[in-house]
PDB file of C-alpha atoms in Angstrom:
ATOM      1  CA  UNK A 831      11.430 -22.694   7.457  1.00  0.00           C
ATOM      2  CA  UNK A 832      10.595 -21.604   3.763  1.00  0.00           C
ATOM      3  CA  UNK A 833       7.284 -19.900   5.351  1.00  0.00           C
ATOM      4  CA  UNK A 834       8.813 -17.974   8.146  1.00  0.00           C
ATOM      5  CA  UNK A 835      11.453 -16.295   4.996  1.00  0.00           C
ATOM      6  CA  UNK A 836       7.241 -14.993   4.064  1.00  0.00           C
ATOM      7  CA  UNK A 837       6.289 -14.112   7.605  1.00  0.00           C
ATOM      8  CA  UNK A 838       9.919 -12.259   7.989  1.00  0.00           C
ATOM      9  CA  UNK A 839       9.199  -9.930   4.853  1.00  0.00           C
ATOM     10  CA  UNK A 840       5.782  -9.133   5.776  1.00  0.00           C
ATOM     11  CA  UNK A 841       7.401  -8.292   9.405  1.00  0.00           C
ATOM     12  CA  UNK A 842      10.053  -6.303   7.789  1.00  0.00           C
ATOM     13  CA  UNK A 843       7.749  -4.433   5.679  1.00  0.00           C
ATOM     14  CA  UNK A 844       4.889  -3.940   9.078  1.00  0.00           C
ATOM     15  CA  UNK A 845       7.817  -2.635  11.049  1.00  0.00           C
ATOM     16  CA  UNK A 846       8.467  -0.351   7.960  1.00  0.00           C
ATOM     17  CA  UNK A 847       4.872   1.386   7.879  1.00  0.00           C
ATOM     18  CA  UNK A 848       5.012   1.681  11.630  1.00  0.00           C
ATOM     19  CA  UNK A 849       8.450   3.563  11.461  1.00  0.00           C
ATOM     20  CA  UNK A 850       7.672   5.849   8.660  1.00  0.00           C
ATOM     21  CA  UNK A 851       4.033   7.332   9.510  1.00  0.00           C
ATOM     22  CA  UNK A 852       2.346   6.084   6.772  1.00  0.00           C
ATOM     23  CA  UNK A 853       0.084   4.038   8.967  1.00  0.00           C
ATOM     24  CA  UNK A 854      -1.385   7.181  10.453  1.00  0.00           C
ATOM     25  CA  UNK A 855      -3.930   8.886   7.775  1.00  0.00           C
ATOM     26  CA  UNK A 856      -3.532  12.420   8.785  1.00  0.00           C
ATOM     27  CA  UNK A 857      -0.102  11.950   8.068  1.00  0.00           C
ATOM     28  CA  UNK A 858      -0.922  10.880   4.612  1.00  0.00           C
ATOM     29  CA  UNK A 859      -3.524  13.703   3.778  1.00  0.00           C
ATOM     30  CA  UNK A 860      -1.738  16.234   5.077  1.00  0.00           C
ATOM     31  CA  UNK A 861       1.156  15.421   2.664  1.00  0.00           C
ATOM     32  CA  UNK A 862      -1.426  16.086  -0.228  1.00  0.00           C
ATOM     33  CA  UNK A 863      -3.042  19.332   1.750  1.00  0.00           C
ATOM     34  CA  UNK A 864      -0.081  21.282  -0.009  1.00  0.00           C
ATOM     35  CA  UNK A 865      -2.506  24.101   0.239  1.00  0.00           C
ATOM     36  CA  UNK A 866      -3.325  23.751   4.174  1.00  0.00           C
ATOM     37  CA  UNK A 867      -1.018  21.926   6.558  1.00  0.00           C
ATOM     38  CA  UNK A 868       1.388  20.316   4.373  1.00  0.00           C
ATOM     39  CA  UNK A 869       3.632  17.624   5.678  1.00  0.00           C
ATOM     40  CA  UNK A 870       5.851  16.046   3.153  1.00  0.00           C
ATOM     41  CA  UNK A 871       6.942  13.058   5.407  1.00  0.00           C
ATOM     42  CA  UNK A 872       5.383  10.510   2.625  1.00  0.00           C
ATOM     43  CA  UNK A 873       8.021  11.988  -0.171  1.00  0.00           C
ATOM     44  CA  UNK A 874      10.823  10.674   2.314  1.00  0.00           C
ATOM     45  CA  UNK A 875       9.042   7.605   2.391  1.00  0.00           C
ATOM     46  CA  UNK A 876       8.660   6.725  -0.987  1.00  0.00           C
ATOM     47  CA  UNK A 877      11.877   7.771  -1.762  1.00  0.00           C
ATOM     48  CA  UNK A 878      13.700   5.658   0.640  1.00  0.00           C
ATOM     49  CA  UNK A 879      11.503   2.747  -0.754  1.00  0.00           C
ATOM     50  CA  UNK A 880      11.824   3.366  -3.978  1.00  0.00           C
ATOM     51  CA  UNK A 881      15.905   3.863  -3.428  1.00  0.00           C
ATOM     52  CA  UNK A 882      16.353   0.730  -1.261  1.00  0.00           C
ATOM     53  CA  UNK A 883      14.250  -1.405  -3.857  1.00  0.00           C
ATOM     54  CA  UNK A 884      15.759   0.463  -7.360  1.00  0.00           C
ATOM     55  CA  UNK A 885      19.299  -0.856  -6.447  1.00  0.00           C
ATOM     56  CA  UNK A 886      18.029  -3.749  -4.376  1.00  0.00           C
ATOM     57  CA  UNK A 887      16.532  -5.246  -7.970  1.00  0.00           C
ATOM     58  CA  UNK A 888      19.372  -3.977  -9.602  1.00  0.00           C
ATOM     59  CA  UNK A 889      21.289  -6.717  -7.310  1.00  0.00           C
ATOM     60  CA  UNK A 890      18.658  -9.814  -7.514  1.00  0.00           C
ATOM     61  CA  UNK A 891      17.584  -9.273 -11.811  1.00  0.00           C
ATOM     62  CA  UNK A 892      21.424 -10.018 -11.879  1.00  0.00           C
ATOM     63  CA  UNK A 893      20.852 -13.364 -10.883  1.00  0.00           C
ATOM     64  CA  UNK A 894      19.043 -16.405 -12.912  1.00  0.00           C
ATOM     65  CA  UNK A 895      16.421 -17.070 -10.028  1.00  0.00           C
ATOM     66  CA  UNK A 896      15.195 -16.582  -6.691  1.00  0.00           C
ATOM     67  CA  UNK A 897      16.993 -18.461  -3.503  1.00  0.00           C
ATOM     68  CA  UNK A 898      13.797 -20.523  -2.668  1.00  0.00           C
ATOM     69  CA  UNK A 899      12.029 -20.358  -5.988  1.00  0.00           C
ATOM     70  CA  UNK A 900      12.071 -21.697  -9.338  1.00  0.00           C
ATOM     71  CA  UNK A 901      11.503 -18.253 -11.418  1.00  0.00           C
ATOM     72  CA  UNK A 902      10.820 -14.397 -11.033  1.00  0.00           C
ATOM     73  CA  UNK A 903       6.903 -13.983 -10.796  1.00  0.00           C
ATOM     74  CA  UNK A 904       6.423 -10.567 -12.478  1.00  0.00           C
ATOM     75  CA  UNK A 905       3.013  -8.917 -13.835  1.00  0.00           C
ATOM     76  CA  UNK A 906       2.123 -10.102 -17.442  1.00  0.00           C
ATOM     77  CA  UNK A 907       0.968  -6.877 -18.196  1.00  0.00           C
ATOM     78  CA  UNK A 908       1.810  -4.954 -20.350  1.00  0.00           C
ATOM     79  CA  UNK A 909       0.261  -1.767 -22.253  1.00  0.00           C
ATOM     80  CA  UNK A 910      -1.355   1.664 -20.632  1.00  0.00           C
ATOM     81  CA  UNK A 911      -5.122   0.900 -20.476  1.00  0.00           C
ATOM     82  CA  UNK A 912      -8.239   2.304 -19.739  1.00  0.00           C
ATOM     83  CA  UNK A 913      -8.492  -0.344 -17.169  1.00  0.00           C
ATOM     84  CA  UNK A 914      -5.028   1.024 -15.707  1.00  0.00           C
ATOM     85  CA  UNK A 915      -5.440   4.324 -15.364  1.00  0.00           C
ATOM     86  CA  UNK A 916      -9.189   4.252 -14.664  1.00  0.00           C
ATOM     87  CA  UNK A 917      -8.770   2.009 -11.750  1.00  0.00           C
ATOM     88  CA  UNK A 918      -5.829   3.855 -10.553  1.00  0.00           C
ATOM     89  CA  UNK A 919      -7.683   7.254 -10.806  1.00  0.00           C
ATOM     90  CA  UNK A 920     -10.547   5.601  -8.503  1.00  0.00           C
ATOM     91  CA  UNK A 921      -8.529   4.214  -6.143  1.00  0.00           C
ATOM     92  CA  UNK A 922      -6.715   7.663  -5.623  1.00  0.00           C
ATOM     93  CA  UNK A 923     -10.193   9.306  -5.025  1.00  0.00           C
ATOM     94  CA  UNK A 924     -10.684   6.458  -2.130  1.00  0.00           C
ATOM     95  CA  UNK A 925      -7.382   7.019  -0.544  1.00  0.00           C
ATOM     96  CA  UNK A 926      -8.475  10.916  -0.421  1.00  0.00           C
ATOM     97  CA  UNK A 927     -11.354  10.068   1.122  1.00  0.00           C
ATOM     98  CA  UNK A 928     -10.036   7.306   3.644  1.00  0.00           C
ATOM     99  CA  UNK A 929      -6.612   8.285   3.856  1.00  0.00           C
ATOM    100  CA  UNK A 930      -5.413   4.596   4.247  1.00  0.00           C
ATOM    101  CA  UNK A 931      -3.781   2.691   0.985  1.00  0.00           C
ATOM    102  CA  UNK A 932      -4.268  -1.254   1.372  1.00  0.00           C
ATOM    103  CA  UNK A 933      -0.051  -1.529   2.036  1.00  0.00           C
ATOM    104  CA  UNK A 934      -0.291   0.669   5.135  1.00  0.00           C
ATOM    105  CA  UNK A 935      -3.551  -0.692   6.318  1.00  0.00           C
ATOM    106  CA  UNK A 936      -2.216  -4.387   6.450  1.00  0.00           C
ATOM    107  CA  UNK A 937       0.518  -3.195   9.148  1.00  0.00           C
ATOM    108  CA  UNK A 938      -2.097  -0.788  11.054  1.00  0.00           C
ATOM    109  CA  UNK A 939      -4.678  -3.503  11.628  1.00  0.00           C
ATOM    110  CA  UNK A 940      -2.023  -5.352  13.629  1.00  0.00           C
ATOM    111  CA  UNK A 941      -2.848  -2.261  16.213  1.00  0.00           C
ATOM    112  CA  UNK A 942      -6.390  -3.428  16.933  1.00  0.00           C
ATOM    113  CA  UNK A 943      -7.322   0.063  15.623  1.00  0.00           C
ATOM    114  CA  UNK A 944     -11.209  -0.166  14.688  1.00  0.00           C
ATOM    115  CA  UNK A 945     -11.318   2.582  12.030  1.00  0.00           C
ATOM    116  CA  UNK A 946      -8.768   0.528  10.582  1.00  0.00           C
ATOM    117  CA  UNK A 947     -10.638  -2.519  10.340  1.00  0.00           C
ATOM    118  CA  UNK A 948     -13.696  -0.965   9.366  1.00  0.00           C
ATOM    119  CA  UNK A 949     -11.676   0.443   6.318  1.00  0.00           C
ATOM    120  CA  UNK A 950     -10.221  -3.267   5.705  1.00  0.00           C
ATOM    121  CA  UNK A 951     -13.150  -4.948   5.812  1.00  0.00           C
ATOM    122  CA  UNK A 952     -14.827  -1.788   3.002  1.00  0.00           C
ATOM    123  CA  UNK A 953     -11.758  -2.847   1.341  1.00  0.00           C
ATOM    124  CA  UNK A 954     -12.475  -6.211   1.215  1.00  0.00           C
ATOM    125  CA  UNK A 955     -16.133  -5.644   0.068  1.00  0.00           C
ATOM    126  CA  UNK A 956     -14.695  -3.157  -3.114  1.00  0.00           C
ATOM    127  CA  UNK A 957     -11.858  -5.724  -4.410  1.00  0.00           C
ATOM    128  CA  UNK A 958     -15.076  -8.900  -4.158  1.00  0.00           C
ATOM    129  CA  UNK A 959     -17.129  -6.154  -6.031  1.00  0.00           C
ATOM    130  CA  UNK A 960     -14.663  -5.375  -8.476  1.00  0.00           C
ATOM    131  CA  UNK A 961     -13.989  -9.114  -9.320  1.00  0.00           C
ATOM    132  CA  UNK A 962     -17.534 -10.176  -9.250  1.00  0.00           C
ATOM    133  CA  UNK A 963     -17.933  -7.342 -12.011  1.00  0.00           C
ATOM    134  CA  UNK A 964     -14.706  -8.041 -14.048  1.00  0.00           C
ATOM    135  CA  UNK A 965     -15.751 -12.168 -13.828  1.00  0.00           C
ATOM    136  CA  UNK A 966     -19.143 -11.104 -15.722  1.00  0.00           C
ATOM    137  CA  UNK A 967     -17.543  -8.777 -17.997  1.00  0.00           C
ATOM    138  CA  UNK A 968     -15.357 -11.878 -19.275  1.00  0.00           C
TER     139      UNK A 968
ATOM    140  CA  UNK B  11     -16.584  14.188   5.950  1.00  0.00           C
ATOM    141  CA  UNK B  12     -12.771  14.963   6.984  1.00  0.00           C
ATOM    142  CA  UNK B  13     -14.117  16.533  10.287  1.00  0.00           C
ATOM    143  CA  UNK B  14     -11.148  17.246  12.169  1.00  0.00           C
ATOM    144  CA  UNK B  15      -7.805  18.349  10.318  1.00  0.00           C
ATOM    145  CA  UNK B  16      -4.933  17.078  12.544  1.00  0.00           C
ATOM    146  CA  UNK B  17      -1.716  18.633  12.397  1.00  0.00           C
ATOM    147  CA  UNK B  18       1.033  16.703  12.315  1.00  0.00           C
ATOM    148  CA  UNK B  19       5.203  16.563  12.452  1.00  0.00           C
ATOM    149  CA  UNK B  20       7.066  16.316   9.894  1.00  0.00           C
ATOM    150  CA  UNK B  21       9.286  13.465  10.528  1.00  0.00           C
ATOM    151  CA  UNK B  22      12.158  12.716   7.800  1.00  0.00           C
ATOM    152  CA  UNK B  23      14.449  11.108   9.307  1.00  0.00           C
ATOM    153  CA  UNK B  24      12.194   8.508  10.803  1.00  0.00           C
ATOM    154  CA  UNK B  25      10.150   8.158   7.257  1.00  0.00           C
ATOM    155  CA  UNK B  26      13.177   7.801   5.283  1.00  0.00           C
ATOM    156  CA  UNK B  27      14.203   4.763   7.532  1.00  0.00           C
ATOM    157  CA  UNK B  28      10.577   3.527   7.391  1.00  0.00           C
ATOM    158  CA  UNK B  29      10.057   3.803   3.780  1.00  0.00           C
ATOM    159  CA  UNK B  30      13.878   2.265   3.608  1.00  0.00           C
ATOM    160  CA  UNK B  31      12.698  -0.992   5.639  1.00  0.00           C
ATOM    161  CA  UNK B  32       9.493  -1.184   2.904  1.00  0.00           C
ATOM    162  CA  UNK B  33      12.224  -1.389   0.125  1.00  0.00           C
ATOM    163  CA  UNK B  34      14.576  -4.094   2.311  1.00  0.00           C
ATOM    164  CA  UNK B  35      10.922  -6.239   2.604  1.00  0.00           C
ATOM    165  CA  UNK B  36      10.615  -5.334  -1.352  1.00  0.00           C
ATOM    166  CA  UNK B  37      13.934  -6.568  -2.721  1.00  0.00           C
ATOM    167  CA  UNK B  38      13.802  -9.699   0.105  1.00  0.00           C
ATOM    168  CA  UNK B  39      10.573 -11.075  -1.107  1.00  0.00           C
ATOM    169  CA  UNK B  40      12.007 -10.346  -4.598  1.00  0.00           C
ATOM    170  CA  UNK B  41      15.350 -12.127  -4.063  1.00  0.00           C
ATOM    171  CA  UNK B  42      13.944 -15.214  -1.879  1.00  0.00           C
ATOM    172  CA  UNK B  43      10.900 -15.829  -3.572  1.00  0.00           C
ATOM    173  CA  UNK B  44      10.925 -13.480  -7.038  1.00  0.00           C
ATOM    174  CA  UNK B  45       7.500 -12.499  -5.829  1.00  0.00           C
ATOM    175  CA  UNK B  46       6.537  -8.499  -5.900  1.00  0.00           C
ATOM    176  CA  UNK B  47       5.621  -6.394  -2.611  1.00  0.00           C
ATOM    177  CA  UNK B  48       1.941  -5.606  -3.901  1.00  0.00           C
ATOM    178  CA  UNK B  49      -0.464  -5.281  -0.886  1.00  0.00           C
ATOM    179  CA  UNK B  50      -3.330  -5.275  -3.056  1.00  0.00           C
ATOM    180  CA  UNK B  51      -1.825  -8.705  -5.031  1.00  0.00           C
ATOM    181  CA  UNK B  52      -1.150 -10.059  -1.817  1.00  0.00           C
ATOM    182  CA  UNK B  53      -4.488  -9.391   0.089  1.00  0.00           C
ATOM    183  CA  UNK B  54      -7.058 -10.297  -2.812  1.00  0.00           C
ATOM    184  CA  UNK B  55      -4.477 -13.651  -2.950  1.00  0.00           C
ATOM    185  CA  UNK B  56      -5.533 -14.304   0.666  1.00  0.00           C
ATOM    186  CA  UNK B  57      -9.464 -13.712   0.665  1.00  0.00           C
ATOM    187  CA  UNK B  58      -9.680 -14.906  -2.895  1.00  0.00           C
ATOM    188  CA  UNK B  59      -6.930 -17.746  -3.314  1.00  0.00           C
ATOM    189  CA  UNK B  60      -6.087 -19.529  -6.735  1.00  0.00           C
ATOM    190  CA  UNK B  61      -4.805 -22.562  -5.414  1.00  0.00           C
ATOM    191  CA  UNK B  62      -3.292 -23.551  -1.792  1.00  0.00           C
ATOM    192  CA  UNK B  63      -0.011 -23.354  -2.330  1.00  0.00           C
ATOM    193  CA  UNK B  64      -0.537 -19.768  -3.495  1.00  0.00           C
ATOM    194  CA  UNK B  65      -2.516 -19.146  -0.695  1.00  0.00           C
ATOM    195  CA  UNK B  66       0.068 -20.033   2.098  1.00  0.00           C
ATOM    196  CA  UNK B  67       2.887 -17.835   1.264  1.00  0.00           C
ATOM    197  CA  UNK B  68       0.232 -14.638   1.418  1.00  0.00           C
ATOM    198  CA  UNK B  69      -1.426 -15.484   4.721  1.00  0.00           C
ATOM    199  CA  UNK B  70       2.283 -15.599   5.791  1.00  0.00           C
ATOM    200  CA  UNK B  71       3.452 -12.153   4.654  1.00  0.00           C
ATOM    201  CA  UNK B  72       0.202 -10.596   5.694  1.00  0.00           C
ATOM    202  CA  UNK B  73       1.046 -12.486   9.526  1.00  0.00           C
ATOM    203  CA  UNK B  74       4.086 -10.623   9.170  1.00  0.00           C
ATOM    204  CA  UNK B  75       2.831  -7.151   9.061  1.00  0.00           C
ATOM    205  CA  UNK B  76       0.154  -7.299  11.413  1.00  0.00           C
ATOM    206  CA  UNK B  77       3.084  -8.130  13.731  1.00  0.00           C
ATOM    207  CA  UNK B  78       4.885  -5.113  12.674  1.00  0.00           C
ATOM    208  CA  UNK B  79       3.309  -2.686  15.268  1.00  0.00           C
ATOM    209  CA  UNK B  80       3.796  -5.201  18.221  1.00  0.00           C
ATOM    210  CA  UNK B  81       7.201  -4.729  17.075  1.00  0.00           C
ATOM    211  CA  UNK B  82       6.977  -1.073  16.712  1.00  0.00           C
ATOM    212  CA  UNK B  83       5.332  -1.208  20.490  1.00  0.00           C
ATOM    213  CA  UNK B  84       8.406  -3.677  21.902  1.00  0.00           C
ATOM    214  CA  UNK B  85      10.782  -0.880  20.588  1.00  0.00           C
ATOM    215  CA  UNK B  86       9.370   2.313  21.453  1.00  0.00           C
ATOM    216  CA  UNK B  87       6.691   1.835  24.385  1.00  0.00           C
ATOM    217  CA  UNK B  88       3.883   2.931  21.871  1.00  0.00           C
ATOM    218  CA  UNK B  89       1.841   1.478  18.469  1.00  0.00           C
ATOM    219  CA  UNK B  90       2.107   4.053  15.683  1.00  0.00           C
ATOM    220  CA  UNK B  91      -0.295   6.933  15.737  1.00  0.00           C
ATOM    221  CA  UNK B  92      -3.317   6.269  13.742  1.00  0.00           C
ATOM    222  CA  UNK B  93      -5.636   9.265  13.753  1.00  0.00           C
ATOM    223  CA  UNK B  94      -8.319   9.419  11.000  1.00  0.00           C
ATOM    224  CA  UNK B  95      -9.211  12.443  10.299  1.00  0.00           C
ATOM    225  CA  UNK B  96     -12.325  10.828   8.090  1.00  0.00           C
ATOM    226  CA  UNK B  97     -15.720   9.717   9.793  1.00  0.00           C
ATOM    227  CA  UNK B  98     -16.499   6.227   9.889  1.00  0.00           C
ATOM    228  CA  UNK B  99     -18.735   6.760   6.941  1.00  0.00           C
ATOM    229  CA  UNK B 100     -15.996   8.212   5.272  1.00  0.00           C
ATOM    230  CA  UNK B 101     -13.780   5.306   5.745  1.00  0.00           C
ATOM    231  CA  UNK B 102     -15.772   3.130   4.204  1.00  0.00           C
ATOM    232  CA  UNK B 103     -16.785   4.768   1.514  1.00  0.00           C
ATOM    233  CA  UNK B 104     -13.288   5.190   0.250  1.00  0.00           C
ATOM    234  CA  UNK B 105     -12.526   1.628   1.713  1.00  0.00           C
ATOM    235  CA  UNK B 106     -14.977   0.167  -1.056  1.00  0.00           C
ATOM    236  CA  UNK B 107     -13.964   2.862  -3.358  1.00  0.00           C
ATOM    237  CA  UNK B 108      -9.993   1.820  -2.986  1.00  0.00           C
ATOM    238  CA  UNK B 109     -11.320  -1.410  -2.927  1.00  0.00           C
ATOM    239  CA  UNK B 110     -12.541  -0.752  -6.736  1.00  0.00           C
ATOM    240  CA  UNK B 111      -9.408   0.980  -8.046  1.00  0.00           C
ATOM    241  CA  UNK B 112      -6.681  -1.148  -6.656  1.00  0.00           C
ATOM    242  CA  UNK B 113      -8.731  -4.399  -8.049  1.00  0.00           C
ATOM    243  CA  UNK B 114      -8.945  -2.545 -11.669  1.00  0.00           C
ATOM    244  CA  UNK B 115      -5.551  -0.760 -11.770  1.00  0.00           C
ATOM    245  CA  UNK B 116      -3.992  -3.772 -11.112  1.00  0.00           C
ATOM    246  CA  UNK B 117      -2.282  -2.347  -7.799  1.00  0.00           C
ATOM    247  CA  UNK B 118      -1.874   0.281  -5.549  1.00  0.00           C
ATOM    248  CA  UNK B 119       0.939   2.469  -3.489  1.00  0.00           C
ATOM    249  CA  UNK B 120       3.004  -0.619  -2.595  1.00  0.00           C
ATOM    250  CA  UNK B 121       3.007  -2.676  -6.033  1.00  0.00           C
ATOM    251  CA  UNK B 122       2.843  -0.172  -8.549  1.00  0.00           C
ATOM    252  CA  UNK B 123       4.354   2.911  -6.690  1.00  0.00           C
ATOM    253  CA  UNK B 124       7.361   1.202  -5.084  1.00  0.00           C
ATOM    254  CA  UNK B 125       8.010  -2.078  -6.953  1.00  0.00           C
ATOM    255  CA  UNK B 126       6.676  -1.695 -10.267  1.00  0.00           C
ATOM    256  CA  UNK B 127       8.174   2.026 -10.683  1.00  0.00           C
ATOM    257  CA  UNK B 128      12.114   0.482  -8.802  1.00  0.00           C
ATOM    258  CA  UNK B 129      11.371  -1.996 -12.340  1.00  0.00           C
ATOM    259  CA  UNK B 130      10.850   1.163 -14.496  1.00  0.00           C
ATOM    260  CA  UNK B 131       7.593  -0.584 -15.375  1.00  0.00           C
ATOM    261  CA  UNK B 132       5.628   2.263 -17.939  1.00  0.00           C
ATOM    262  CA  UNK B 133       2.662   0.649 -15.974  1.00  0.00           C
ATOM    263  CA  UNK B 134       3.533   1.509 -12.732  1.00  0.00           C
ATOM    264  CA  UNK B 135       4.586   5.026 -13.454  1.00  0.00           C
ATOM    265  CA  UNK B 136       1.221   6.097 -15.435  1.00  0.00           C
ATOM    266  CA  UNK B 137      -0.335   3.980 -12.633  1.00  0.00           C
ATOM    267  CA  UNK B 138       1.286   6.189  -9.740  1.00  0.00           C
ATOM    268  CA  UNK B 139       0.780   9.617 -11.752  1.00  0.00           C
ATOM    269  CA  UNK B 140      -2.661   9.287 -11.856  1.00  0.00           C
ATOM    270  CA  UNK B 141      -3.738   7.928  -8.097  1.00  0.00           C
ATOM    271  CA  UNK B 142      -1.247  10.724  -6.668  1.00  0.00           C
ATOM    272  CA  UNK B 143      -2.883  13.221  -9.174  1.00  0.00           C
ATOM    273  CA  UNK B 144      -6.236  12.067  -7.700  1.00  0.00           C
ATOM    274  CA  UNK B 145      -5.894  11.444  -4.396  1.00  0.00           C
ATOM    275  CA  UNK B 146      -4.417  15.334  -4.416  1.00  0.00           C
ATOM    276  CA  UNK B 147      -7.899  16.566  -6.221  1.00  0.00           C
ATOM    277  CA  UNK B 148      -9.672  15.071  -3.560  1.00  0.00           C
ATOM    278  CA  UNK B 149      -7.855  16.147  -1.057  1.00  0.00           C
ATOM    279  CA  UNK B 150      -8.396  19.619  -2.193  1.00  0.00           C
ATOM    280  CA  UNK B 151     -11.803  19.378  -2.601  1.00  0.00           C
ATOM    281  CA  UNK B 152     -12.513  17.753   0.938  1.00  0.00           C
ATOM    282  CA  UNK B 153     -10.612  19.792   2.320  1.00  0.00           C
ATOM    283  CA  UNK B 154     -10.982  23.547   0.663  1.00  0.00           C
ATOM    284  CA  UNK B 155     -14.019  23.205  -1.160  1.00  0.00           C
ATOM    285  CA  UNK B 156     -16.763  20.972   0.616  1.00  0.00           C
ATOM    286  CA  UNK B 157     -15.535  21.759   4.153  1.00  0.00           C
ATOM    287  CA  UNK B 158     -14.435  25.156   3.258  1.00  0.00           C
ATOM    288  CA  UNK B 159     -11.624  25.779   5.017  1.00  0.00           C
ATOM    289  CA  UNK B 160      -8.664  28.379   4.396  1.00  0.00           C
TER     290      UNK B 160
END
């Protein structure tokens, strides 16, 4: 029962990308070609995400817990870091390049599309380089 | 390396209700299991699990979406459109490449652009300034400087 609460989010959310467009990476370059075809679907997206989930937390951080779990699980991060805004920077150069972001990929693959499992599995290979790297480096 | 530019709609009203059903899987995993929406969090936590029980939940979210489009194809007769307008070269080159950044910054559109920045996380916002800011440079330049086009 507990697991199927998982599987429904992650259905929620796959339904989501496949609604909005995001899962389709012309739709995504073409909302940063503001100097060629510009579409500016993605702002709607992120703004309906970002208002949904702004007043959604507002709601849950009210209460002491989670329904099914003991505690909030919330990055232990804290600080603006080289490490931050470097790997952000790279990542946006790959998502320029590919025009898939991991959170619309996950949904897409569920298409049997093979560019998009040829970009998940390069995915794959950069986050097992990246922790290979940062494992050394500690 | 962006070989064909495809045009496409502009579709608000069907993005706003997307992006809208991203923030109601947000705040649900949030509220059931105080866990955040990060694609990049979840996916390393399947192919590179801490423990078992941490392992479960993920391969259960991530069986969620992939059933998403089937869903998507039960309601409207079609999957999504997925056109790439990169080469297959192309797509994994910025595959490894996103692969890299998400890994180092911690996150990517889904963690730190919707859930960390709905938290007002400082993070998240600097985090989402700069991949926008980057992914729009190289945009530009695939676009209007290497392939040249007006």
């Amino acid at each position: 029962m507990r697991i199927l609460t998982f599987f429904a989010v992650g259905l929620i959310f796959g339904i989501g990308i496949s609604v909005s467009g995001m899962a389709n990476p012309a739709k995504v370059i073409n909302f940063f070609d503001i100097a060629g075809n510009w579409d500016p679907s993605l702002a709607f997206v992120m703004g309906g995400a970002l208002l949904v989930t702004f007043f959604g937390y507002g709601v849950v951080f009210k209460k002491k817990r989670p329904i099914l779990a003991d505690e909030f699980t919330l990055p232990s991060q804290h600080g603006i870091d080289r490490k931050l805004i470097g790997g952000s920077a790279v990542f946006g150069i790959g998502w320029g390049i590919a025009g898939f972001c991991p959170g619309a990929a996950l949904p897409a693959l569920g298409t049997g599309n093979l560019d998009v499992a040829i970009f998940v599995g390069s995915l794959l290979v950069g986050i097992a380089i990246a922790r290979r790297l940062q494992a050394k480096a500690t | 390396m962006q070989d064909v530019m495809i045009l496409t709609e502009f579709t608000p009203i069907a993005s706003l209700l997307g992006g809208a059903l991203i923030g109601l899987a947000a705040v649900g995993l949030m509220l059931l299991h105080g866990r955040v929406m990060g694609a990049t969090g979840i996916l390393s936590g399947v192919f590179f699990p801490i423990s078992s029980s941490e392992w479960v939940w993920r391969v259960a979210v991530v069986a969620g979406m992939l059933c998403g489009p089937v869903i998507y194809l039960g309601l409207t007769g079609g999957f999504p459109a997925i056109d790439a307008p990169s080469s297959r070269w192309a797509l994994i080159l910025g595959g490894v490449i996103v692969g890299l950044g998400v890994t180092y910054g911690s996150g990517c559109t889904s963690g730190h652009g919707v859930c960390g920045n709905a938290r007002l996380s400082p993070r998240s916002l600097a985090a989402t300034l700069t991949f926008m800011l980057t992914t729009g440079i190289t945009v530009y330049v695939i676009r209007h400087v290497i392939s040249g086009e007006a």
